[in-house]
PDB file of N, CA, C and O in Angstrom:
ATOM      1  N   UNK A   1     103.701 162.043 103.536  1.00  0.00           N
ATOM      2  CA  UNK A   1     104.704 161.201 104.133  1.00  0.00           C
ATOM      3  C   UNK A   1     104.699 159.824 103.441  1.00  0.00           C
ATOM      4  O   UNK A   1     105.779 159.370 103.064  1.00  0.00           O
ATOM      5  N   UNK A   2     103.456 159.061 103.229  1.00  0.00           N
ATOM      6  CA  UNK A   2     103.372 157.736 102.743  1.00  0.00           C
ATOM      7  C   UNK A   2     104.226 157.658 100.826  1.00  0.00           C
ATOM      8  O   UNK A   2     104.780 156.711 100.269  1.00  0.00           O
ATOM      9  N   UNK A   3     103.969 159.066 100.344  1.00  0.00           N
ATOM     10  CA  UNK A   3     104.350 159.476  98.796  1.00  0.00           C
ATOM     11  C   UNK A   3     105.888 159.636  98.796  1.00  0.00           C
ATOM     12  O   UNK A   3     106.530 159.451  97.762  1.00  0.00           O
ATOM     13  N   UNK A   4     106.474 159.982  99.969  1.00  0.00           N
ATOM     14  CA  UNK A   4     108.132 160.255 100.305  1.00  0.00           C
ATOM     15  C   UNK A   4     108.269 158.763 100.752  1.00  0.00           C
ATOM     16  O   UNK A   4     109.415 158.327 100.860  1.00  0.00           O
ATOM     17  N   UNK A   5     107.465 158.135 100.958  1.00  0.00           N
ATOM     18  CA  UNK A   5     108.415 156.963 101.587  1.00  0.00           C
ATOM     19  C   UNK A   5     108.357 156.257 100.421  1.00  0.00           C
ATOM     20  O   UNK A   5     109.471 155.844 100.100  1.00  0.00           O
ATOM     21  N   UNK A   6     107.180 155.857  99.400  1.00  0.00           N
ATOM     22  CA  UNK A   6     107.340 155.393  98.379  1.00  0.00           C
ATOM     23  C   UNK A   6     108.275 155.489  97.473  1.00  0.00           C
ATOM     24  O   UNK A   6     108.780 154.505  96.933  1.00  0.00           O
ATOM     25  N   UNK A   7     108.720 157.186  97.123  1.00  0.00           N
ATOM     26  CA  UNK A   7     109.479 157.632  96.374  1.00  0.00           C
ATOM     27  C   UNK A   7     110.811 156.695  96.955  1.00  0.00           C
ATOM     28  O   UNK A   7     111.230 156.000  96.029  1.00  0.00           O
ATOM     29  N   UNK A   8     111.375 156.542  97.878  1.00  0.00           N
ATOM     30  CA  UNK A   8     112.590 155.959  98.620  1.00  0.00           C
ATOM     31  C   UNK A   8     112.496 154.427  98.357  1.00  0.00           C
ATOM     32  O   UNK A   8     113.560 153.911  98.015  1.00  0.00           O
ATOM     33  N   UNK A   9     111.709 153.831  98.428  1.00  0.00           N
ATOM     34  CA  UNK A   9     111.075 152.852  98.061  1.00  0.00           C
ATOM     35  C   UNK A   9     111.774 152.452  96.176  1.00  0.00           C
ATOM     36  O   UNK A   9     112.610 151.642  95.775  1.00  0.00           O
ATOM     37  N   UNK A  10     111.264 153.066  95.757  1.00  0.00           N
ATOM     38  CA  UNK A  10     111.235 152.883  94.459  1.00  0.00           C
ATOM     39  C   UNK A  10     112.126 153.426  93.708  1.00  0.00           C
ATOM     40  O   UNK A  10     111.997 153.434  92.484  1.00  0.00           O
ATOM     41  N   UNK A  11     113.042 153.898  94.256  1.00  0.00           N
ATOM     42  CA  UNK A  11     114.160 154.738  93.943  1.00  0.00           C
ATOM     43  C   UNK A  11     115.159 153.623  93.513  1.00  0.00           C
ATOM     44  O   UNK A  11     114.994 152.539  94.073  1.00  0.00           O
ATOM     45  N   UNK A  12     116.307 153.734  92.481  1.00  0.00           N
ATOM     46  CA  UNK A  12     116.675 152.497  92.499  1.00  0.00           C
ATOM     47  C   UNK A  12     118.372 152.577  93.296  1.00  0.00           C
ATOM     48  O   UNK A  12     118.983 153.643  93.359  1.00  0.00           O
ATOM     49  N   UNK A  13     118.696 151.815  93.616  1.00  0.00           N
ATOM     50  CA  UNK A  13     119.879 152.027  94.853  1.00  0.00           C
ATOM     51  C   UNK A  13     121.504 151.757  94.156  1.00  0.00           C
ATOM     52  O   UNK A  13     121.878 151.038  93.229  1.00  0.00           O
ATOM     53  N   UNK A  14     122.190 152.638  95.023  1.00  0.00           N
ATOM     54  CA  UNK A  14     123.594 152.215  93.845  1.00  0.00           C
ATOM     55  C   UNK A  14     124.096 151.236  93.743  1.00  0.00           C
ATOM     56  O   UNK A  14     124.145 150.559  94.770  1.00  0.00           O
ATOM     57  N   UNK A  15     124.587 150.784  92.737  1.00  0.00           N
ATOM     58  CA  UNK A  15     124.900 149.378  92.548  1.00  0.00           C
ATOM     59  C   UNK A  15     126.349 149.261  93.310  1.00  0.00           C
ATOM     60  O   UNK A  15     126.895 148.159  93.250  1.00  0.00           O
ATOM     61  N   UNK A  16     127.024 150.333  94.035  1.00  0.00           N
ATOM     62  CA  UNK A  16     128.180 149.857  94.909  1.00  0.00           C
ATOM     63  C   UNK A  16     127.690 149.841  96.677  1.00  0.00           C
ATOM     64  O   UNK A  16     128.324 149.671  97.718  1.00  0.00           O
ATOM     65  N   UNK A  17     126.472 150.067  96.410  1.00  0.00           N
ATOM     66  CA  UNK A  17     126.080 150.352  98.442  1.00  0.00           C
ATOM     67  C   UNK A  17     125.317 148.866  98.508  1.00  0.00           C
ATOM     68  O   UNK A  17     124.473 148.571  97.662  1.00  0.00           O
ATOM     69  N   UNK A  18     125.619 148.130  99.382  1.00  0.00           N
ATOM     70  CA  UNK A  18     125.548 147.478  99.669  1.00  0.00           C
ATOM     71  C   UNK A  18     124.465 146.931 101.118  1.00  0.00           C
ATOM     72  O   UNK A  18     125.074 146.609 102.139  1.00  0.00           O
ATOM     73  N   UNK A  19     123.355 146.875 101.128  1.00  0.00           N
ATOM     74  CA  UNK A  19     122.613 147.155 102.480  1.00  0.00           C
ATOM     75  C   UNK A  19     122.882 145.611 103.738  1.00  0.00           C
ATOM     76  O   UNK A  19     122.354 145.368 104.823  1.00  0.00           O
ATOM     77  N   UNK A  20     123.876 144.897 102.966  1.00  0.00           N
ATOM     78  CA  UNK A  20     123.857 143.620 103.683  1.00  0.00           C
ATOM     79  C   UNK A  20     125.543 143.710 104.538  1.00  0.00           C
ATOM     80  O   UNK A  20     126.446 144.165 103.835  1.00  0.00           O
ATOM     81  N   UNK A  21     125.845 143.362 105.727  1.00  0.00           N
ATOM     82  CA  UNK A  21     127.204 143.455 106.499  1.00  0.00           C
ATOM     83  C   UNK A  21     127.950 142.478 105.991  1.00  0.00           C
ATOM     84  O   UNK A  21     127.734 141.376 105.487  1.00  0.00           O
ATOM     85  N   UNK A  22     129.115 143.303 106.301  1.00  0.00           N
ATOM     86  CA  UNK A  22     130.283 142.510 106.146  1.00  0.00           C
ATOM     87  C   UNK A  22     130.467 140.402 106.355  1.00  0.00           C
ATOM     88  O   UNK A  22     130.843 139.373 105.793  1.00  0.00           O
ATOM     89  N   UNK A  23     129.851 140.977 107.616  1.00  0.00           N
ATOM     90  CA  UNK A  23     129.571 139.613 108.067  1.00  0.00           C
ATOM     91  C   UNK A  23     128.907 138.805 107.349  1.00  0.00           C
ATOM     92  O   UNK A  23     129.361 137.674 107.175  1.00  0.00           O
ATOM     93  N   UNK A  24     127.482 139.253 106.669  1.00  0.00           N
ATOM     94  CA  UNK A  24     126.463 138.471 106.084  1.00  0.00           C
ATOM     95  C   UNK A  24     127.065 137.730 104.591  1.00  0.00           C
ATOM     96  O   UNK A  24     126.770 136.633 104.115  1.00  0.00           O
ATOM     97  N   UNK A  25     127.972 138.739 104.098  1.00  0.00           N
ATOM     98  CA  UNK A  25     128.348 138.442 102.703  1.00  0.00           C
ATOM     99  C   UNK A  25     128.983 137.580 102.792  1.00  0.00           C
ATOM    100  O   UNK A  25     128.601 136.619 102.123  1.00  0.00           O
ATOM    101  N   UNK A  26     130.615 137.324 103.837  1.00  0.00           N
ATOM    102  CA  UNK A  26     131.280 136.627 103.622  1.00  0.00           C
ATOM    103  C   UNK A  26     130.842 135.212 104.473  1.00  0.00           C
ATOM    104  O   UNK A  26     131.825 134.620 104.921  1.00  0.00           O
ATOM    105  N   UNK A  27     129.910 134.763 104.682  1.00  0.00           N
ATOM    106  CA  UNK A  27     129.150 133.506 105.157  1.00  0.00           C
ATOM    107  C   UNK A  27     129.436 132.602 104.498  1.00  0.00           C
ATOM    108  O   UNK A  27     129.282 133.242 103.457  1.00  0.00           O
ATOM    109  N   UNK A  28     129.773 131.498 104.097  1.00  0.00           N
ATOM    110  CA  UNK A  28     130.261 130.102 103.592  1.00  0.00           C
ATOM    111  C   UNK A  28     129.283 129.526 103.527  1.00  0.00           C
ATOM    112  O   UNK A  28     128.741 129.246 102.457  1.00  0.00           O
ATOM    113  N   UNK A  29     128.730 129.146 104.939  1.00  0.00           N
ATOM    114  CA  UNK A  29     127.557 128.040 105.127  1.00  0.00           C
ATOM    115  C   UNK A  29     128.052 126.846 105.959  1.00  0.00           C
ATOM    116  O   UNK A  29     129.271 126.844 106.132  1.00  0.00           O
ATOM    117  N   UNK A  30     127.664 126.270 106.271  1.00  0.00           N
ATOM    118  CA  UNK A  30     127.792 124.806 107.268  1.00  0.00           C
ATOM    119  C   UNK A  30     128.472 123.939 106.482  1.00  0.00           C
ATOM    120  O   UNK A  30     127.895 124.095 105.406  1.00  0.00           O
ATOM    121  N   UNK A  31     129.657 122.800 106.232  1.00  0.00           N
ATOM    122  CA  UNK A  31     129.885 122.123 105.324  1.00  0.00           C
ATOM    123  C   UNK A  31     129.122 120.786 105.959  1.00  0.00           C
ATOM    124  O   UNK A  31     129.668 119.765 105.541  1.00  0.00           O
ATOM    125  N   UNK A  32     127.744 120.448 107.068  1.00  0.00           N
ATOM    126  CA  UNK A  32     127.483 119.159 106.977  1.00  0.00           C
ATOM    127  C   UNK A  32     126.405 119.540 107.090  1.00  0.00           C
ATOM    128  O   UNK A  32     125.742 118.994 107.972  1.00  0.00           O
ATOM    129  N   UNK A  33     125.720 120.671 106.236  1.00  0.00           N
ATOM    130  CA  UNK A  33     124.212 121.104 106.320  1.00  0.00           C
ATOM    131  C   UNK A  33     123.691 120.127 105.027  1.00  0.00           C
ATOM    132  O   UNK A  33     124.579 119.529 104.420  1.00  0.00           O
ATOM    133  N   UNK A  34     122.697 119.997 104.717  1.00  0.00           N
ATOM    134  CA  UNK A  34     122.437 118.808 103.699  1.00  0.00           C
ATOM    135  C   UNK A  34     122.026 119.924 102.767  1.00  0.00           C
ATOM    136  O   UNK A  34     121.449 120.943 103.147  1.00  0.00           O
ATOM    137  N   UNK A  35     122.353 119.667 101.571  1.00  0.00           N
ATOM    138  CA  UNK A  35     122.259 120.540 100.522  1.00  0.00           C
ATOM    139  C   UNK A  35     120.591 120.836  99.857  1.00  0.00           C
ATOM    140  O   UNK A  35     119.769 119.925  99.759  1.00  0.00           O
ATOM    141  N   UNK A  36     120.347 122.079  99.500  1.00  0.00           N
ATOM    142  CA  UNK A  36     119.339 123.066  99.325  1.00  0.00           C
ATOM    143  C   UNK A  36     117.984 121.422  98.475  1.00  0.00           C
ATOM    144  O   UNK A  36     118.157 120.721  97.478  1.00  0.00           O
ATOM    145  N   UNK A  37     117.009 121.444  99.328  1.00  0.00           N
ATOM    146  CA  UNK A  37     116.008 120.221  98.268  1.00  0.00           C
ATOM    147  C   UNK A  37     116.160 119.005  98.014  1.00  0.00           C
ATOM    148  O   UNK A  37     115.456 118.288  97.303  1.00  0.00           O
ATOM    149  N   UNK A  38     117.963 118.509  99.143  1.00  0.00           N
ATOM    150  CA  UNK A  38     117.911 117.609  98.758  1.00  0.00           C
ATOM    151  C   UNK A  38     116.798 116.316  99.166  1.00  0.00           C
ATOM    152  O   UNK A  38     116.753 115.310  98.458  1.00  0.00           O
ATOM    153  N   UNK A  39     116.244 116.416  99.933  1.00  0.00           N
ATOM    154  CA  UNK A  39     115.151 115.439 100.333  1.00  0.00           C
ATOM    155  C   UNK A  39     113.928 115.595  99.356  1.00  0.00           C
ATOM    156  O   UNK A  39     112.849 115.258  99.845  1.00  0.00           O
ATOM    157  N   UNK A  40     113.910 116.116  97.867  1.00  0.00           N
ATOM    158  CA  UNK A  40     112.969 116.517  96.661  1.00  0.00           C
ATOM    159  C   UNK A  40     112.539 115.246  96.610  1.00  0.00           C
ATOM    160  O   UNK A  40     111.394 115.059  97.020  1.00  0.00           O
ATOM    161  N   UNK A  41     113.239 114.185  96.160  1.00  0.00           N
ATOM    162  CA  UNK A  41     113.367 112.615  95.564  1.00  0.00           C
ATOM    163  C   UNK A  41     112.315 111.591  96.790  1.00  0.00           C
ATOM    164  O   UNK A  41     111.709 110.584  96.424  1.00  0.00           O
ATOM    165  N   UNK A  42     112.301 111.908  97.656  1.00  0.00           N
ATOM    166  CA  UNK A  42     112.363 111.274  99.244  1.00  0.00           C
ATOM    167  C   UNK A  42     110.598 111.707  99.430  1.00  0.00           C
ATOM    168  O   UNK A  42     109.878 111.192 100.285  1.00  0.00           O
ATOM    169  N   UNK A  43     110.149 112.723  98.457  1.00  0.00           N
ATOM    170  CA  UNK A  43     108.678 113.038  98.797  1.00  0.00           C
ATOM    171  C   UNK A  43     108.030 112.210  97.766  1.00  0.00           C
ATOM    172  O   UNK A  43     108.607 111.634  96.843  1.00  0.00           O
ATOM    173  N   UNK A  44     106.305 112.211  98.114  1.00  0.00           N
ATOM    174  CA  UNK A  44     105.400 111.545  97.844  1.00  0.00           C
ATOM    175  C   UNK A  44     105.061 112.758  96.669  1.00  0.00           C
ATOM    176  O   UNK A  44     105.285 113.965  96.763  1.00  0.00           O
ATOM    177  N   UNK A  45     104.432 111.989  95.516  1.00  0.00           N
ATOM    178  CA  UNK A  45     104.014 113.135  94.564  1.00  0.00           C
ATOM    179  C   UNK A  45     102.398 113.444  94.751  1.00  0.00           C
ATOM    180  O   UNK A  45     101.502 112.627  94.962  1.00  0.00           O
ATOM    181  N   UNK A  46     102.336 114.416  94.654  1.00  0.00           N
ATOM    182  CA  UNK A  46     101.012 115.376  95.084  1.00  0.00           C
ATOM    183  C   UNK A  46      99.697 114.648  94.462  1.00  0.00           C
ATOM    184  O   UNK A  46      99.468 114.579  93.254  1.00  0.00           O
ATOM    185  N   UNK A  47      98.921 114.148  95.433  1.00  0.00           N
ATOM    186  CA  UNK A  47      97.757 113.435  94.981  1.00  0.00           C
ATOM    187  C   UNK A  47      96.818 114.764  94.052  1.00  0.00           C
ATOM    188  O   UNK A  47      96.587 115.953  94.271  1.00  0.00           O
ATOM    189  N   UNK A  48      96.438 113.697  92.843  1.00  0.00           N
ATOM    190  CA  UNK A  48      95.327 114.608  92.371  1.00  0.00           C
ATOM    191  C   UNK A  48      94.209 115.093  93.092  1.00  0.00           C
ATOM    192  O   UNK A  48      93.658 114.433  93.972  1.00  0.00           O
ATOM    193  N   UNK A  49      93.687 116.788  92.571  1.00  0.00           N
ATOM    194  CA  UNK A  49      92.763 116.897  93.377  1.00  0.00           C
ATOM    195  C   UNK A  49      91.683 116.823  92.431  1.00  0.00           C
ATOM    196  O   UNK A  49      91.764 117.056  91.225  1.00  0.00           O
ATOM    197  N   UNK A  50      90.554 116.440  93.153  1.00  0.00           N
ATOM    198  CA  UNK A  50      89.173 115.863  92.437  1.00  0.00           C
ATOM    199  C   UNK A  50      88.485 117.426  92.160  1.00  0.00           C
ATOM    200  O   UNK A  50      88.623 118.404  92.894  1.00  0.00           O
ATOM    201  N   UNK A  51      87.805 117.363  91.042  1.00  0.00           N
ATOM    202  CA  UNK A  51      87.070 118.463  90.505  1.00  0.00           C
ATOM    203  C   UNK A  51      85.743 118.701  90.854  1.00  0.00           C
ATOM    204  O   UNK A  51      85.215 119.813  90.901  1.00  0.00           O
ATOM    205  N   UNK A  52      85.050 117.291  91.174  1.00  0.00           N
ATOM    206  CA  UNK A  52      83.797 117.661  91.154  1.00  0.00           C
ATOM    207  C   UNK A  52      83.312 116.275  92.773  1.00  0.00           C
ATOM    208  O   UNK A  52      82.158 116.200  93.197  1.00  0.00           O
TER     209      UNK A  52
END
């Protein structure tokens, strides 16, 4: 059973089936969500860490 599920697993899937809904695809997004990292600039840069 675990060798059949792998096989399904690893199988590669058709490039017209689609496993995500209708709904999910056509999603836009929020237009006053703040954009992906933008607070990158706004962080502290990563203190060195000591070796010894």
């Amino acid at each position: 059973m675990v060798l059949q599920a792998l096989r399904q697993v690893a199988q590669p899937s058709d490039a017209g089936t689609s496993q995500w809904s209708d709904i999910v695809l056509s999603y836009e997004g929020t237009p006053d969500f703040p954009a992906f990292e933008s607070y990158r600039d706004e962080l502290l840069p990563p203190r060195e860490q000591e070796l010894f």
